[in-house]
mmCIF file of C-alpha atoms in Angstrom:
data_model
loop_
_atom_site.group_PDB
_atom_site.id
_atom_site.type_symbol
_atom_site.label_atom_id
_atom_site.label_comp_id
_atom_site.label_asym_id
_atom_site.label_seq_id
_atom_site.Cartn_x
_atom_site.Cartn_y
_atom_site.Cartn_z
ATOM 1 C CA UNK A 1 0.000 0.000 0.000
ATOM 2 C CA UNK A 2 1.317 3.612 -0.826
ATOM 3 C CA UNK A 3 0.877 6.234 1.885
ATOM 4 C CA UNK A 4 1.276 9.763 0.492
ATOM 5 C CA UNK A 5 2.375 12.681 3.158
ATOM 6 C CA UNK A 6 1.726 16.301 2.021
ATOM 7 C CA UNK A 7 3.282 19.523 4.047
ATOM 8 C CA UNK A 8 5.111 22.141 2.403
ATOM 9 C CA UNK A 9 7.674 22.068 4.500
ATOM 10 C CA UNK A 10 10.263 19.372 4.140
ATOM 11 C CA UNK A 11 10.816 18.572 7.019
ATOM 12 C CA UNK A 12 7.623 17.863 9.142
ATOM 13 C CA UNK A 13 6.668 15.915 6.004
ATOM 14 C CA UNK A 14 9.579 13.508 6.260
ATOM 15 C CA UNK A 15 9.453 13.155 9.590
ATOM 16 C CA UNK A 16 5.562 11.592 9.400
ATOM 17 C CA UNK A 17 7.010 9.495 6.454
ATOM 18 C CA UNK A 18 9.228 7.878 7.991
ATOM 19 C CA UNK A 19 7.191 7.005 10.819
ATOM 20 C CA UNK A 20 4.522 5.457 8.472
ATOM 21 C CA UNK A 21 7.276 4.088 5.870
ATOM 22 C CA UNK A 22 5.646 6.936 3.330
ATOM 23 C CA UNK A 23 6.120 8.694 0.539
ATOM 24 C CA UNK A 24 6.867 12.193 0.438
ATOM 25 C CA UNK A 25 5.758 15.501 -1.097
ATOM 26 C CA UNK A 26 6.448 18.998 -0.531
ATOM 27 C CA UNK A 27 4.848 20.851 -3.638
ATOM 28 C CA UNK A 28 2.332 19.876 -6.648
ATOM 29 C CA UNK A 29 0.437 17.224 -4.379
ATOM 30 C CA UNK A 30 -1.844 16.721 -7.590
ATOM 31 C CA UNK A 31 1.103 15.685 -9.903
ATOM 32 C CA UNK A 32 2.200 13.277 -6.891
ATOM 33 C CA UNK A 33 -1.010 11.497 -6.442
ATOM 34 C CA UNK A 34 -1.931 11.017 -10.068
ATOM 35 C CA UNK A 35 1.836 9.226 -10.411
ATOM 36 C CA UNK A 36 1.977 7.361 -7.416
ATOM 37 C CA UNK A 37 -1.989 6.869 -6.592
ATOM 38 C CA UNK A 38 -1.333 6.297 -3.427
ATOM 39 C CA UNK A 39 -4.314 4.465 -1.431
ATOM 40 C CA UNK A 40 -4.144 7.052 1.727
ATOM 41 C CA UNK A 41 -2.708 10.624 1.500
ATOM 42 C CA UNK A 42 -1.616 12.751 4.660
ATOM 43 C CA UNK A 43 -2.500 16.118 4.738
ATOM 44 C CA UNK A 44 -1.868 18.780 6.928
ATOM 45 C CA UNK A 45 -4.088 21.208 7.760
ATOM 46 C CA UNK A 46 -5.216 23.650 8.145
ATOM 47 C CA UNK A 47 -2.732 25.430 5.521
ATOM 48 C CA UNK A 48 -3.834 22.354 2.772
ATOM 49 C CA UNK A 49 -8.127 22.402 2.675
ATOM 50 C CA UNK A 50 -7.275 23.616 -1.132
ATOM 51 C CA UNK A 51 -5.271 20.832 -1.418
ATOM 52 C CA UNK A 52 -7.458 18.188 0.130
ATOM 53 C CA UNK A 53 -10.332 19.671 -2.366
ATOM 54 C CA UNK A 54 -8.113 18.513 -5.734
ATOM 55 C CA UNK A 55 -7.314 15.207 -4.715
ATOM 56 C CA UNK A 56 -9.919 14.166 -2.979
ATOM 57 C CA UNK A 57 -11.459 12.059 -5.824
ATOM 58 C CA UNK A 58 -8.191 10.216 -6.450
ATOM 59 C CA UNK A 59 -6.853 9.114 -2.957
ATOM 60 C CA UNK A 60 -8.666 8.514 0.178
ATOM 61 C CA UNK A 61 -7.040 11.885 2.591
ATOM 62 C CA UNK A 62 -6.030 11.830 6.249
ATOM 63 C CA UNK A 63 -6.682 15.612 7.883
ATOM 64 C CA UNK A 64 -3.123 15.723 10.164
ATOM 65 C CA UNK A 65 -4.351 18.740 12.123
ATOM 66 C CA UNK A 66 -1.853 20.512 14.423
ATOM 67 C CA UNK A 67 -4.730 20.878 17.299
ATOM 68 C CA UNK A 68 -7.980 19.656 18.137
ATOM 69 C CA UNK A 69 -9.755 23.086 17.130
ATOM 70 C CA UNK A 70 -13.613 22.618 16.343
ATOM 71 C CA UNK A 71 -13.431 24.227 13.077
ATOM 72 C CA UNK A 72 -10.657 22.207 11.377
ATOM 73 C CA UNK A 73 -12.147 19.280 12.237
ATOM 74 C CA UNK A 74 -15.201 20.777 10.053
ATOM 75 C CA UNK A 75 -13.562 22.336 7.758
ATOM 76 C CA UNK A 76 -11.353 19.194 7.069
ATOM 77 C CA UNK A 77 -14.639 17.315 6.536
ATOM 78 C CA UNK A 78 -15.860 19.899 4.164
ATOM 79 C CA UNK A 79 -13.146 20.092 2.484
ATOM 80 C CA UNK A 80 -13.533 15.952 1.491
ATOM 81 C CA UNK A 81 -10.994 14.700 4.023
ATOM 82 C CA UNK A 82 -12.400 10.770 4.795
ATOM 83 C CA UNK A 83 -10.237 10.789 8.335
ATOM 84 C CA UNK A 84 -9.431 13.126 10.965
ATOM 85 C CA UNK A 85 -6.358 12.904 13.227
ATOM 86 C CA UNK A 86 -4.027 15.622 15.171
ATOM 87 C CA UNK A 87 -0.417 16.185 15.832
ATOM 88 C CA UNK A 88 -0.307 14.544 19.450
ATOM 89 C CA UNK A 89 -1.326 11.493 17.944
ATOM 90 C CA UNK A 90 0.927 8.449 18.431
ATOM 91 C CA UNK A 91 2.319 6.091 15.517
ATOM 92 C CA UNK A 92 0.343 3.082 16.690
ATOM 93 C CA UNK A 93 -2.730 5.435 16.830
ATOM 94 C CA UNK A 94 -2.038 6.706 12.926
ATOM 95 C CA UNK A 95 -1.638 2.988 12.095
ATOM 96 C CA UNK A 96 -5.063 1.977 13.420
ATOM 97 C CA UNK A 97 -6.747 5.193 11.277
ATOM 98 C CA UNK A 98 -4.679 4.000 8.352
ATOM 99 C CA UNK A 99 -5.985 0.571 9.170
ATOM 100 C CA UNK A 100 -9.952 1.704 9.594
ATOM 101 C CA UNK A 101 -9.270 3.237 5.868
ATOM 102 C CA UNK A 102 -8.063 0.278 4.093
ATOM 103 C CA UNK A 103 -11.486 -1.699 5.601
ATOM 104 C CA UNK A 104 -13.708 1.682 4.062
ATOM 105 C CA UNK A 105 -13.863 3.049 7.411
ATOM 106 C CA UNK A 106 -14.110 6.699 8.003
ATOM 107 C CA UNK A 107 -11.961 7.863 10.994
ATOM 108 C CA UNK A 108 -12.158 10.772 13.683
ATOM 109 C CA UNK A 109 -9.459 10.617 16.579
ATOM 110 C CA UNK A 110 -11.577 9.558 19.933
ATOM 111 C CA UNK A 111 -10.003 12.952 21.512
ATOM 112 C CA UNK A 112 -12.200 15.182 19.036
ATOM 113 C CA UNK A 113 -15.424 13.461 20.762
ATOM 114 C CA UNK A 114 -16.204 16.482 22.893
ATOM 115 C CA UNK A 115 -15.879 18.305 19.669
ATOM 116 C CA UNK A 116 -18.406 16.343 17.841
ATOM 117 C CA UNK A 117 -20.966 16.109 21.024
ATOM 118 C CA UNK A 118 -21.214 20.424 21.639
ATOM 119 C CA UNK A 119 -21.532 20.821 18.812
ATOM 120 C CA UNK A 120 -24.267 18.702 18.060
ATOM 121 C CA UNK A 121 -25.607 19.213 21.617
ATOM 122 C CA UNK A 122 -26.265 22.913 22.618
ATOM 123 C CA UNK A 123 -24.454 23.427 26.037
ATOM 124 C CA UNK A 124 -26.606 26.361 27.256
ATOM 125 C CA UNK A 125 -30.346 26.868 27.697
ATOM 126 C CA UNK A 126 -30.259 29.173 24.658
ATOM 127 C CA UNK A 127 -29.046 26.895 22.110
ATOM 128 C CA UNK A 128 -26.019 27.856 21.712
ATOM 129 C CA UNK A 129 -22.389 26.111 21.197
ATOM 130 C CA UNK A 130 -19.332 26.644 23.708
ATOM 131 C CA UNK A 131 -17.606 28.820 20.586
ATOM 132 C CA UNK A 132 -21.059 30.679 19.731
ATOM 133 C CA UNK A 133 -21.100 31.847 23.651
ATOM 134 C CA UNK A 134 -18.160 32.323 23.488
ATOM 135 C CA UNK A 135 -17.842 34.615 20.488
ATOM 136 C CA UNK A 136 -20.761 36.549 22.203
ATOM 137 C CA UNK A 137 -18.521 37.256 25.442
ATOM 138 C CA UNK A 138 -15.534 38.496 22.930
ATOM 139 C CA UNK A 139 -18.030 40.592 20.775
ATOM 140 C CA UNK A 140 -19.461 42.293 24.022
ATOM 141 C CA UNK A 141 -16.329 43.314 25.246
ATOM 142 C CA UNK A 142 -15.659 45.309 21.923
ATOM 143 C CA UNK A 143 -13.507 43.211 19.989
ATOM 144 C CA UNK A 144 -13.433 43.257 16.172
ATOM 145 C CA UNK A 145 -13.870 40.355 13.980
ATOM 146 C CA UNK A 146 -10.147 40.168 13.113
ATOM 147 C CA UNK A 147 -9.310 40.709 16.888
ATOM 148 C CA UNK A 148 -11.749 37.624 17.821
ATOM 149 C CA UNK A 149 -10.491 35.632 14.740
ATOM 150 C CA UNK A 150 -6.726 36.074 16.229
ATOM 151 C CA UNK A 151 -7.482 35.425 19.552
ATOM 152 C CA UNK A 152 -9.226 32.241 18.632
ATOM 153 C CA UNK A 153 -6.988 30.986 15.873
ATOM 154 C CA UNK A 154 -9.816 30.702 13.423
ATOM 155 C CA UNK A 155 -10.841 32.902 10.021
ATOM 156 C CA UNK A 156 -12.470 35.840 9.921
ATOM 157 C CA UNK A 157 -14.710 34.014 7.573
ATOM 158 C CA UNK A 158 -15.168 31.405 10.789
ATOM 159 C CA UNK A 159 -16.187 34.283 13.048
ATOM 160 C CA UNK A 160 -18.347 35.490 10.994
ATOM 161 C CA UNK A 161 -20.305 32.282 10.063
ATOM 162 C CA UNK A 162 -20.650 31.860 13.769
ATOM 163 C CA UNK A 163 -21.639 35.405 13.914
ATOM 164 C CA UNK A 164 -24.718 34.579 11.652
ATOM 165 C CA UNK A 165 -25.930 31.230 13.067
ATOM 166 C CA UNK A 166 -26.036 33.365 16.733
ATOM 167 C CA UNK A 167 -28.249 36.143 14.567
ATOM 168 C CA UNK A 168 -29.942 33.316 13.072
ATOM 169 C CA UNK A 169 -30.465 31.270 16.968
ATOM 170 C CA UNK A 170 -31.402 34.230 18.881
ATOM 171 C CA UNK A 171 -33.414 36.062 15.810
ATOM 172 C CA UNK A 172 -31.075 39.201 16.714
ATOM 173 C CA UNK A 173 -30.037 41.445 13.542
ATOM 174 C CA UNK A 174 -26.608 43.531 14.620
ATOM 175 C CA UNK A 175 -23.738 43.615 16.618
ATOM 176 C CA UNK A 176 -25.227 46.274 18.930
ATOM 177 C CA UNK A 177 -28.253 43.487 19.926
ATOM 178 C CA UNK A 178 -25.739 40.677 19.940
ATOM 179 C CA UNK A 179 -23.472 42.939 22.689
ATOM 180 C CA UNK A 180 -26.925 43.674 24.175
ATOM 181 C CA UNK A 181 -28.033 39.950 24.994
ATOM 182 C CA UNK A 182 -24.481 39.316 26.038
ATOM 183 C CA UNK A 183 -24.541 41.829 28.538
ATOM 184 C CA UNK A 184 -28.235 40.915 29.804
ATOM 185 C CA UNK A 185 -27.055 37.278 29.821
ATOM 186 C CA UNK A 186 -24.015 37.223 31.788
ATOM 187 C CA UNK A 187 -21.718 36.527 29.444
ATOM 188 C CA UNK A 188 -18.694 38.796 29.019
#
């Protein structure tokens, strides 16, 4: 079987290779895959979502993430990633996902569990997730969308998206009414 590791930098994606006696690629991931067509490629993310969004038809992909943050999980998904795994995992644990693959398996790391469950389940009586609350609290006390993107290592494109599901959940229509419930609610 031919395991495919993509980062553009040399040497994190040798290092993952050689765990998983892989192949290597630093640039053109497309040209790789169609030459080698390897069964599984590695990706890392979340620099490589364009990436996993080309070759997703022609390789079954592995999201390497670099920490167990809601939205790469999701946006790994999205992007057409068939596995999700993170940097603290260990080789035997890369094996079994590797292993659940070649069977047809999809594969999410048991540590991104609490992930999944909030935010299927809401964790407050208003319906809201952990990161929706919690972008609430950062939006009441003033900070922009780029400051609150920064803060939580996610886009501004992420803030905003959760920005319009908490319109959308608490039928509120600006930033003044969203810093307005967060106030009246406790939760700056």
């Amino acid at each position: 079987m031919t395991i495919l590791v993509y980062d553009s930098r040399k040497l994190i994606a040798d290092s993952i290779a050689q765990l998983l006696n892989a192949v290597t690629c630093t640039h053109n991931p497309e040209e790789a895959v169609h030459k080698l067509q390897p069964e599984i490629s590695i990706v890392t993310v979340p620099e490589n979502y364009d990436v996993i969004r080309r070759i997703k038809y022609h390789t079954k992909i592995i999201a390497l993430s670099l920490n167990n943050e809601r939205m790469h999980l999701q946006d790994s998904l999205a992007a057409g990633a068939d596995a999700y795994i993170h940097f603290g995992c260990t080789k035997d644990e890369i094996l079994s996902c590797v292993g659940y693959m070649q069977k047809g398996y999809k594969y999410i790391h048991p540590s991104v569990t609490d992930i999944i469950i909030d935010n299927i389940r809401p964790s407050n009586k208003f319906g809201l997730s952990d990161r929706e609350t919690e972008i609430i609290s950062l939006i009441s006390q003033g900070l922009t969308i780029t400051e609150i993107a920064d803060r939580l290592f996610i886009s501004k494109k992420t803030v905003n998206s959760h920005k319009l599901t908490i319109y959308h959940k608490l039928d509120l229509h600006s930033t003044k009414e969203i810093v307005k419930f967060g106030i009246q609610n406790n939760l700056i």
